């Protein structure tokens, strides 16, 4: 049996030694080490030694303790202080325990006595030093990579802010003009501006998504999701675009579909919009059809989507690259369509993370077919129905009337355009508005209000301002005793930012560019709404619908009896998962009464899930002890009720909803 030879270790070694005889002896020792292929470089003084080490070309340095009038410790200390990572082995003529310890304290990798050197001892010291060198290089590379990633994250956050800020003005003011009665003649041009602004925003989001995917920072949040509501939303959104392009868009189910699936609905929506919009964009004549079905795949039942178009098609030689980032079809027609070539790459990555795969078949001039699958969760016992895209009462239940709000809002932003835009939307609800151009002015205005015995009902605080930014200003405002809501406005929505801002005293965060619906959701949560009481006929036509989330069956049933005696339709959920399933089916309730002590989830975590997926809801916390609403750090938590719940307390709650 042939004995397997150990691999020979390559090592570039620097010897700093002023004695030629010791140099010859050391070289001889190295030549005897058959497990090493050593390249030895010899210098005779500290100055040359430090210069060679600074070049960074050596794996190990052998350093003599006595270098003429100097000691090797001096060179060792200079090397370590200079950040040189090459491991240094100290050599000395006589054993000295104190010297040994001192060398190791200075940063030496090892300490060898020349007269006691054996082949094994020498080999072990060099092998250890090489291992230390490799470990140090890995550590430095890791630190460098982390620093590069932090720099990239800072750059992307800055880029996001710099682009989202002007986009806020472009989109916001265009929407304002479209709502005006004085711009009838300019509506086509305004719609072009609005669509192109939204396109720029989608490109920015694609770039940020790809960056998160590359850094492995993109997280999916699977939740119970109504497949019908998801497809109805997409159909409603893209049907108009298809019609404007002279195309027909149809969505069909080939098998009965599960009513609820467990996916990240936001990301699935992103994938479908991307693929269907691409089909519309690259089709001049004909139709786009979307087919859905379930199919057993190995041991798992999967959900399938197929998007078929009659468009320009994709050349066969380019199909293999279609899902690569920054790739577009090199064709005259497609070059005219624009885009950054990121959508398909991001969609492919998202689909893989959702447990599926994507494939494409195409023929030039005839069209393309994109087919993808995903894991819908456990749908074994889930109710199934053919897909229907007709609107029903459940889709319009609880729809909001026009807002009529009371209160005063302080808008803090260093950009006059954004202050003015936010003011338009706030004043349209009937609320009053005041302004501050920076953090210092905001602090002064809050103090003036307090000194006059008054207060702002809500502060909208931009985070990124010169001198005193939004964070510093909010901390200072809270120190004045101001206890009313403060909502952060930021273009840099990094992971964990909500928790950081809550700790500083913020109640909620809005991402720029802010939409009117986002802003109105916050205003509705924090300002008094007078609209419900002015339209009793609407309340009579459509009764209120509450969701009660309570694990105690008897307590839940009692609350249901009390609410229904007040004319409120009531749905019960006994766990966090049941709550999310009911929300998937109904999307919005007039109020959610939520017990914090649930068997399968912390109540505050459930509130965060509701806010992320269904932000148009208002939560009333139900607890056995006093609960500070501000503790949740959520804009959808409006108040708390202390158990046991009385009919009088529920009646007061019902009256505020009407």
XYZ file of C-alpha atoms in Angstrom:
658
model
C 0.000 0.000 0.000
C 1.485 3.340 -1.054
C 1.981 5.802 1.798
C 0.350 9.134 1.085
C 2.831 12.017 1.285
C 1.973 15.089 3.302
C 1.807 18.276 1.236
C 4.876 20.520 1.377
C 4.142 23.916 2.971
C 5.368 26.987 1.066
C 6.841 29.649 3.359
C 8.565 32.984 2.721
C 10.737 33.628 5.773
C 12.561 36.803 6.790
C 15.587 36.381 9.093
C 16.777 39.465 10.987
C 20.158 38.370 12.340
C 23.495 40.250 12.645
C 25.659 37.146 13.101
C 26.611 35.321 9.867
C 27.321 32.037 11.670
C 23.835 32.072 13.193
C 22.417 32.846 9.741
C 24.152 29.752 8.316
C 22.913 27.581 11.205
C 19.335 28.847 10.822
C 19.436 28.264 7.059
C 20.707 24.738 7.668
C 17.840 24.059 10.102
C 15.326 25.266 7.528
C 16.841 23.104 4.799
C 16.474 20.061 7.067
C 12.722 20.669 7.428
C 11.435 18.470 4.600
C 7.833 19.488 5.271
C 8.601 23.113 4.324
C 9.694 24.683 1.049
C 11.303 27.808 2.517
C 12.456 30.932 0.723
C 14.793 32.670 3.166
C 15.644 36.390 3.040
C 18.398 37.645 5.377
C 18.916 41.196 6.699
C 21.338 42.257 9.433
C 19.739 45.216 11.254
C 16.471 46.582 12.622
C 16.065 49.290 10.009
C 16.221 46.870 7.078
C 14.094 44.372 9.004
C 11.297 46.877 9.601
C 11.460 48.000 5.960
C 11.131 44.404 4.701
C 8.280 43.630 7.104
C 6.412 46.743 5.968
C 6.426 45.384 2.397
C 4.131 42.579 3.619
C 5.712 39.825 1.490
C 6.678 37.376 4.259
C 4.806 34.598 6.024
C 7.086 34.460 9.093
C 9.869 36.596 10.592
C 12.712 35.059 12.646
C 14.093 37.879 14.810
C 17.336 37.730 16.786
C 17.081 39.253 20.247
C 20.537 40.914 20.140
C 21.121 43.141 17.080
C 24.320 45.017 17.850
C 23.537 47.832 20.256
C 19.768 47.267 19.807
C 17.459 44.500 20.918
C 14.915 42.688 18.776
C 12.214 43.811 21.205
C 12.511 47.332 19.802
C 11.857 46.085 16.259
C 9.056 43.827 17.516
C 7.309 46.761 19.218
C 7.668 49.017 16.148
C 6.261 46.289 13.889
C 3.232 45.676 16.107
C 2.601 49.422 16.553
C 2.763 49.856 12.757
C 0.007 47.280 12.279
C 2.284 44.677 10.646
C 0.518 41.318 10.864
C 3.443 39.017 9.952
C 4.013 36.608 12.910
C 7.434 37.115 14.527
C 9.418 34.354 16.270
C 12.057 35.677 18.670
C 15.499 33.914 18.690
C 17.968 34.229 21.567
C 21.261 32.648 22.561
C 20.403 31.941 26.223
C 17.189 30.847 27.968
C 15.578 33.705 29.897
C 12.030 33.263 31.264
C 11.579 36.988 31.886
C 12.698 37.807 28.340
C 10.390 35.107 26.993
C 7.356 36.623 28.726
C 8.304 40.143 27.658
C 8.589 39.102 24.003
C 5.198 37.408 24.096
C 3.652 40.474 25.772
C 5.058 42.639 22.962
C 3.307 40.432 20.401
C 5.788 37.703 19.436
C 4.254 34.494 18.076
C 6.875 32.322 19.819
C 10.267 32.366 21.593
C 13.095 29.938 20.657
C 16.520 29.359 22.232
C 19.095 28.762 19.492
C 21.076 26.177 21.439
C 17.951 24.102 22.186
C 16.535 24.026 18.663
C 15.496 20.651 17.317
C 13.963 19.930 13.941
C 10.588 19.130 15.538
C 10.601 22.237 17.755
C 11.582 24.504 14.870
C 8.985 22.978 12.547
C 6.254 23.264 15.189
C 7.038 26.948 15.824
C 6.966 27.822 12.116
C 3.797 25.805 11.500
C 2.082 27.582 14.411
C 3.250 30.968 13.151
C 1.938 30.200 9.652
C -1.423 29.168 11.097
C -1.534 32.394 13.082
C -0.644 34.337 9.944
C -3.488 32.652 8.015
C -5.940 33.332 10.838
C -4.871 36.970 11.010
C -5.242 37.416 7.262
C -8.744 35.917 7.420
C -9.615 38.243 10.301
C -8.310 41.302 8.435
C -10.156 40.289 5.252
C -13.354 39.817 7.262
C -12.961 43.231 8.908
C -12.232 44.803 5.525
C -15.291 43.149 4.006
C -17.479 44.280 6.925
C -16.123 47.823 6.565
C -16.841 47.723 2.822
C -20.392 46.497 3.505
C -20.943 49.257 6.070
C -19.671 51.818 3.570
C -21.986 50.400 0.908
C -24.938 50.458 3.327
C -24.185 54.097 4.213
C -23.880 54.981 0.535
C -27.161 53.265 -0.352
C -28.944 54.922 2.571
C -27.601 58.307 1.421
C -28.502 57.577 -2.211
C -31.988 56.477 -1.154
C -32.520 59.706 0.795
C -31.160 61.928 -1.973
C -33.409 60.309 -4.603
C -36.560 59.809 -2.535
C -36.651 63.416 -1.344
C -37.127 64.994 -4.816
C -39.377 62.076 -5.815
C -41.642 62.993 -2.893
C -42.189 66.421 -4.438
C -42.563 65.099 -8.002
C -45.152 62.457 -7.134
C -46.966 64.452 -4.463
C -47.425 67.675 -6.410
C -48.389 65.798 -9.572
C -51.145 63.984 -7.659
C -52.295 67.325 -6.223
C -52.518 68.833 -9.711
C -54.431 65.807 -11.008
C -56.971 66.273 -8.201
C -57.395 69.949 -9.049
C -60.316 71.242 -11.124
C -58.028 73.696 -12.956
C -55.760 71.256 -14.806
C -58.192 69.463 -17.155
C -56.192 70.391 -20.270
C -52.904 69.169 -18.765
C -54.095 65.795 -17.430
C -52.349 63.686 -20.120
C -49.026 65.413 -19.479
C -49.462 65.176 -15.692
C -50.193 61.462 -15.942
C -46.972 61.028 -17.937
C -45.026 62.840 -15.185
C -46.699 60.727 -12.488
C -46.071 57.419 -14.294
C -42.428 58.251 -14.978
C -41.934 59.343 -11.384
C -43.352 56.041 -10.170
C -41.082 54.252 -12.644
C -38.038 56.000 -11.157
C -39.188 54.981 -7.684
C -39.578 51.350 -8.778
C -36.038 51.367 -10.239
C -34.688 52.738 -6.963
C -36.528 50.038 -5.023
C -35.115 47.383 -7.392
C -31.556 48.573 -6.792
C -32.046 48.521 -3.017
C -33.678 45.067 -3.175
C -30.798 43.669 -5.219
C -28.331 45.124 -2.729
C -30.186 43.459 0.168
C -30.255 40.145 -1.703
C -26.517 40.344 -2.444
C -25.765 41.107 1.218
C -28.200 38.349 2.314
C -30.220 40.935 4.258
C -33.551 40.519 2.508
C -35.981 38.821 4.868
C -39.321 37.252 3.929
C -42.311 37.539 6.261
C -44.734 34.696 5.471
C -48.292 35.332 6.675
C -51.738 33.881 5.907
C -52.723 35.594 2.657
C -55.996 35.651 0.715
C -55.095 34.540 -2.803
C -58.290 36.065 -4.183
C -57.662 39.479 -2.620
C -54.054 39.424 -3.848
C -55.024 38.607 -7.453
C -57.952 41.061 -7.404
C -55.598 43.823 -6.262
C -53.109 43.016 -9.058
C -55.856 42.718 -11.692
C -57.389 46.060 -10.684
C -53.978 47.723 -10.781
C -52.773 46.386 -14.150
C -56.073 46.103 -16.059
C -56.052 49.850 -16.789
C -52.438 49.674 -18.041
C -53.352 46.782 -20.359
C -56.419 48.609 -21.717
C -54.353 51.784 -22.290
C -52.023 49.657 -24.437
C -54.917 48.112 -26.370
C -54.441 44.698 -24.741
C -56.677 42.213 -22.948
C -55.657 40.965 -19.491
C -57.279 37.823 -18.079
C -56.626 35.877 -14.874
C -57.928 32.299 -14.609
C -57.786 29.369 -12.195
C -57.209 25.947 -13.797
C -57.997 24.121 -10.537
C -59.877 25.151 -7.390
C -57.455 27.313 -5.399
C -56.820 27.472 -1.639
C -58.649 30.387 -0.052
C -55.611 31.135 2.136
C -51.919 30.535 1.471
C -48.953 31.260 3.744
C -46.502 33.501 1.881
C -44.951 36.944 2.023
C -47.844 38.628 0.223
C -45.884 41.823 -0.446
C -43.089 39.960 -2.217
C -45.440 37.666 -4.182
C -47.324 40.766 -5.303
C -43.994 42.309 -6.375
C -43.108 39.231 -8.471
C -46.508 39.051 -10.186
C -46.659 42.777 -10.956
C -43.134 42.593 -12.367
C -43.873 39.638 -14.659
C -47.325 40.847 -15.790
C -46.127 44.422 -16.328
C -43.192 43.110 -18.404
C -45.654 41.105 -20.487
C -47.736 44.247 -21.080
C -44.644 46.335 -21.829
C -43.291 43.917 -24.465
C -46.654 43.202 -26.145
C -47.955 45.538 -28.835
C -50.976 43.539 -30.011
C -52.971 40.718 -28.462
C -53.407 39.628 -24.870
C -51.812 38.608 -21.583
C -53.245 35.697 -19.633
C -52.370 34.591 -16.104
C -53.210 31.004 -15.124
C -53.089 29.620 -11.569
C -53.248 26.009 -10.403
C -52.037 23.676 -7.679
C -50.040 20.546 -8.376
C -48.378 17.832 -6.323
C -44.609 18.186 -6.700
C -42.648 15.364 -5.014
C -43.910 15.345 -1.400
C -45.313 18.878 -1.500
C -48.365 20.468 -3.120
C -47.154 23.613 -4.872
C -48.926 26.666 -6.255
C -48.162 27.498 -9.908
C -48.490 30.703 -11.938
C -48.169 30.984 -15.720
C -47.970 34.368 -17.485
C -48.457 34.121 -21.258
C -48.155 37.033 -23.695
C -48.341 37.528 -27.474
C -45.409 39.948 -27.497
C -42.026 40.326 -29.176
C -40.535 37.192 -27.626
C -36.963 36.540 -26.513
C -34.117 35.217 -28.705
C -33.269 31.604 -27.819
C -29.591 32.365 -27.234
C -30.504 34.915 -24.565
C -32.967 32.811 -22.552
C -30.180 31.437 -20.348
C -29.232 34.972 -19.240
C -32.718 36.385 -18.788
C -32.640 36.130 -14.965
C -29.128 37.590 -14.560
C -28.931 41.094 -13.003
C -28.536 44.089 -15.339
C -29.474 41.960 -18.375
C -31.915 43.123 -21.017
C -32.884 41.602 -24.338
C -30.559 43.109 -26.946
C -33.296 43.818 -29.440
C -34.376 47.028 -31.125
C -37.914 46.834 -29.759
C -36.916 46.043 -26.184
C -34.215 48.687 -26.018
C -36.960 51.258 -26.625
C -38.850 50.034 -23.566
C -36.208 51.069 -21.021
C -35.536 49.631 -17.570
C -32.481 48.619 -15.577
C -32.746 44.880 -16.188
C -33.177 44.107 -12.475
C -36.803 43.005 -12.205
C -36.429 39.433 -13.465
C -33.282 38.817 -11.416
C -35.014 40.009 -8.248
C -38.168 38.030 -9.073
C -36.129 34.859 -9.626
C -34.354 35.289 -6.292
C -37.611 35.972 -4.443
C -39.265 32.917 -5.979
C -36.360 30.703 -4.885
C -36.603 32.099 -1.359
C -40.326 31.268 -1.401
C -39.447 27.617 -2.071
C -40.139 27.613 -5.806
C -38.520 27.994 -9.205
C -39.116 29.931 -12.422
C -38.794 28.955 -16.067
C -39.323 30.703 -19.401
C -40.173 29.562 -22.910
C -40.291 31.995 -25.802
C -40.368 32.366 -29.573
C -39.408 35.588 -31.309
C -42.390 37.378 -32.776
C -44.920 35.087 -31.082
C -44.570 35.741 -27.363
C -43.261 34.369 -24.098
C -44.456 32.122 -21.294
C -43.115 32.563 -17.754
C -44.017 29.774 -15.327
C -43.124 29.765 -11.658
C -44.018 27.793 -8.559
C -43.893 28.547 -4.866
C -44.558 26.845 -1.553
C -48.036 27.936 -0.353
C -47.577 26.429 3.114
C -49.713 23.583 4.388
C -52.900 23.748 2.290
C -54.003 20.136 2.858
C -57.150 21.042 4.781
C -57.647 24.518 3.326
C -60.977 25.407 1.747
C -60.723 25.713 -2.062
C -62.672 27.698 -4.625
C -62.364 28.679 -8.302
C -60.823 32.144 -8.601
C -63.387 34.977 -8.822
C -62.321 38.559 -9.444
C -65.753 40.131 -8.973
C -66.014 42.745 -6.243
C -68.120 41.773 -3.243
C -69.458 43.571 -0.177
C -66.588 42.177 1.894
C -64.166 44.168 -0.231
C -65.950 47.416 0.443
C -66.944 46.726 4.038
C -65.509 49.261 6.392
C -64.459 51.601 3.595
C -63.440 55.010 4.871
C -65.521 58.082 4.472
C -63.867 61.390 3.658
C -61.751 62.476 6.616
C -62.906 65.385 8.758
C -60.261 65.756 11.444
C -59.737 68.110 14.357
C -56.293 69.022 15.726
C -53.094 70.888 14.925
C -50.101 69.287 13.217
C -46.519 70.604 13.322
C -44.642 69.724 10.117
C -40.850 69.781 10.575
C -38.806 69.556 7.359
C -35.901 71.583 5.999
C -37.311 71.392 2.448
C -40.042 73.954 1.779
C -41.548 71.884 -1.076
C -42.179 68.892 1.190
C -43.571 71.083 3.991
C -46.006 72.623 1.548
C -47.016 69.246 0.074
C -47.685 67.660 3.476
C -49.623 70.771 4.512
C -51.946 70.436 1.471
C -52.876 66.904 2.477
C -53.254 67.670 6.189
C -55.349 70.796 5.620
C -57.620 68.867 3.239
C -58.790 66.853 6.280
C -59.760 70.004 8.179
C -56.801 69.878 10.590
C -54.653 72.942 11.309
C -50.979 73.130 10.298
C -47.881 74.839 11.649
C -44.325 74.637 10.284
C -40.705 74.411 11.458
C -37.746 74.498 9.072
C -35.313 72.652 11.342
C -34.940 70.857 14.660
C -34.069 73.958 16.672
C -37.155 75.811 15.432
C -39.336 72.764 16.194
C -38.073 72.661 19.799
C -38.735 76.390 20.187
C -42.293 76.123 18.793
C -43.176 73.201 21.076
C -41.850 75.101 24.119
C -43.846 78.189 23.116
C -47.024 76.105 22.809
C -46.478 74.521 26.221
C -45.799 77.902 27.859
C -49.072 79.232 26.464
C -50.988 76.266 27.892
C -51.547 74.578 24.528
C -49.967 71.763 22.472
C -49.638 70.268 19.001
C -51.754 67.138 18.541
C -49.185 65.566 16.231
C -45.641 66.289 15.025
C -44.396 65.050 11.624
C -40.593 65.080 12.044
C -38.103 64.676 9.180
C -35.042 62.792 10.430
C -32.422 64.205 8.060
C -31.925 67.922 8.679
C -28.788 70.054 9.104
C -27.521 71.053 12.571
C -30.125 69.512 14.919
C -31.599 66.491 13.136
C -34.987 64.875 13.801
C -33.647 62.398 16.354
C -31.971 65.056 18.513
C -34.967 67.363 18.192
C -37.411 64.655 19.299
C -35.303 63.734 22.340
C -35.207 67.439 23.309
C -38.969 67.810 22.698
C -39.748 64.810 24.919
C -37.600 66.400 27.655
C -39.917 69.420 27.639
C -42.743 67.142 28.797
C -44.461 66.880 25.390
C -46.475 63.614 25.481
C -48.328 63.690 22.163
C -47.440 61.626 19.058
C -44.291 62.246 17.017
C -44.010 60.475 13.644
C -40.645 60.150 11.886
C -40.306 60.836 8.149
C -37.313 59.130 6.544
C -36.069 57.801 3.217
C -33.683 55.338 4.883
C -35.855 52.512 6.205
C -33.109 50.217 7.509
C -33.753 47.028 9.454
C -34.445 47.752 13.129
C -34.987 51.489 12.624
C -38.524 51.367 14.054
C -37.239 49.952 17.360
C -34.414 52.523 17.481
C -36.787 55.421 16.893
C -39.352 54.122 19.386
C -36.605 54.136 22.028
C -35.940 57.816 21.209
C -39.593 58.798 21.666
C -41.148 58.399 18.202
C -44.573 56.766 17.870
C -44.374 55.743 14.223
C -42.305 55.936 11.027
C -43.373 56.920 7.508
C -41.136 56.049 4.559
C -40.442 58.672 1.900
C -41.784 59.328 -0.634
C -44.896 59.608 1.540
C -48.199 58.809 -0.125
C -51.472 60.470 0.763
C -52.916 57.158 1.982
C -49.962 56.588 4.324
C -50.269 60.069 5.758
C -54.039 59.782 6.188
C -53.605 56.491 8.052
C -51.406 58.270 10.593
C -53.692 61.301 10.816
C -56.717 59.064 11.367
C -54.916 57.274 14.216
C -53.832 60.404 16.099
C -56.366 63.132 15.353
C -60.067 63.274 16.245
C -62.285 62.129 13.361
C -65.623 63.961 13.050
C -66.644 62.336 9.746
C -68.254 59.198 11.169
C -70.773 61.114 13.284
C -71.919 63.198 10.283
C -72.979 60.218 8.164
C -75.314 58.043 10.214
C -77.033 56.709 7.096
C -73.807 55.056 5.939
C -73.453 53.430 9.360
C -77.033 52.136 9.119
C -76.415 50.654 5.674
C -73.117 49.007 6.625
C -72.875 47.861 10.272
C -69.561 47.949 12.090
C -67.408 44.832 12.007
C -65.018 44.098 14.909
C -62.393 41.370 15.261
C -61.955 40.070 18.816
C -58.623 38.273 19.428
C -58.922 36.441 22.762
C -57.692 32.947 23.709
C -60.187 32.554 26.581
C -63.252 31.087 24.830
C -65.784 32.237 27.441
C -64.390 35.783 27.566
C -64.402 35.980 23.754
C -67.992 34.764 23.493
C -69.132 37.216 26.172
C -67.501 40.100 24.296
C -69.174 38.901 21.094
C -72.616 38.867 22.797
C -72.083 42.381 24.189
C -70.868 43.797 20.861
C -73.659 42.211 18.838
C -76.194 43.634 21.317
C -74.762 47.028 20.289
C -75.298 46.243 16.594
C -71.693 45.283 15.821
C -70.865 42.238 13.670
C -68.148 40.312 15.471
C -65.560 37.786 14.300
C -63.605 35.764 16.890
C -59.986 34.609 16.749
C -58.433 32.582 19.586
C -54.758 32.856 18.564
C -52.351 35.028 16.630
C -52.483 32.718 13.612
C -56.297 32.769 13.579
C -56.120 36.575 13.772
C -53.835 36.753 10.726
C -56.072 34.321 8.804
C -59.155 36.459 9.485
C -57.287 39.581 8.399
C -56.223 37.812 5.214
C -59.883 37.144 4.437
C -61.320 40.563 5.387
C -58.248 42.865 5.124
C -59.801 45.496 7.383
C -62.050 45.582 10.444
C -63.499 48.715 11.993
C -61.632 47.801 15.186
C -59.465 44.909 16.399
C -59.810 44.152 20.123
C -56.597 42.296 20.924
C -55.683 40.458 24.109
C -51.923 40.647 24.755
C -51.687 37.233 26.424
C -52.055 34.820 23.489
C -50.839 31.198 23.521
C -48.824 31.319 20.276
C -47.446 34.859 20.149
C -46.486 37.882 22.171
C -49.231 40.475 21.737
C -46.827 43.277 20.792
C -45.235 41.089 18.117
C -48.696 40.358 16.709
C -49.423 44.101 16.587
C -46.212 44.575 14.579
C -47.322 41.839 12.133
C -50.734 43.480 11.718
C -49.189 46.902 11.145
C -46.753 45.525 8.556
C -49.362 43.593 6.559
C -52.642 45.423 7.267
C -51.740 48.997 8.308
C -55.250 50.305 7.620
C -56.563 48.759 10.869
C -56.925 50.228 14.363
C -56.064 48.046 17.364
C -57.581 48.357 20.842
C -55.384 46.546 23.370
C -57.304 44.428 25.893
C -55.285 43.577 29.002
C -55.639 42.395 32.565
C -53.365 45.216 33.736
C -52.842 48.860 32.872
C -51.187 49.121 29.455
C -49.322 52.184 28.192
C -50.345 52.595 24.535
C -47.017 54.281 23.737
C -45.145 51.118 24.766
C -46.244 49.329 21.590
C -44.452 51.942 19.470
C -47.172 51.445 16.872
C -49.391 53.950 15.124
C -52.280 51.484 14.772
C -52.729 51.058 18.558
C -55.275 53.711 19.511
C -56.195 52.914 23.132
C -56.360 50.163 25.762
C -59.233 48.596 27.695
C -58.800 47.055 31.134
C -60.396 43.666 31.836
C -63.106 42.856 32.733
C -64.678 44.625 29.740
C -68.069 46.211 30.473
C -70.860 46.921 28.021
C -70.505 50.621 28.865
C -66.838 50.587 27.794
C -67.704 48.794 24.555
C -70.564 51.223 23.888
C -68.166 54.168 24.250
C -65.805 52.464 21.804
C -68.603 51.816 19.304
C -69.731 55.458 19.456
C -66.217 56.658 18.505
C -66.389 54.471 15.372
C -69.648 55.937 14.083
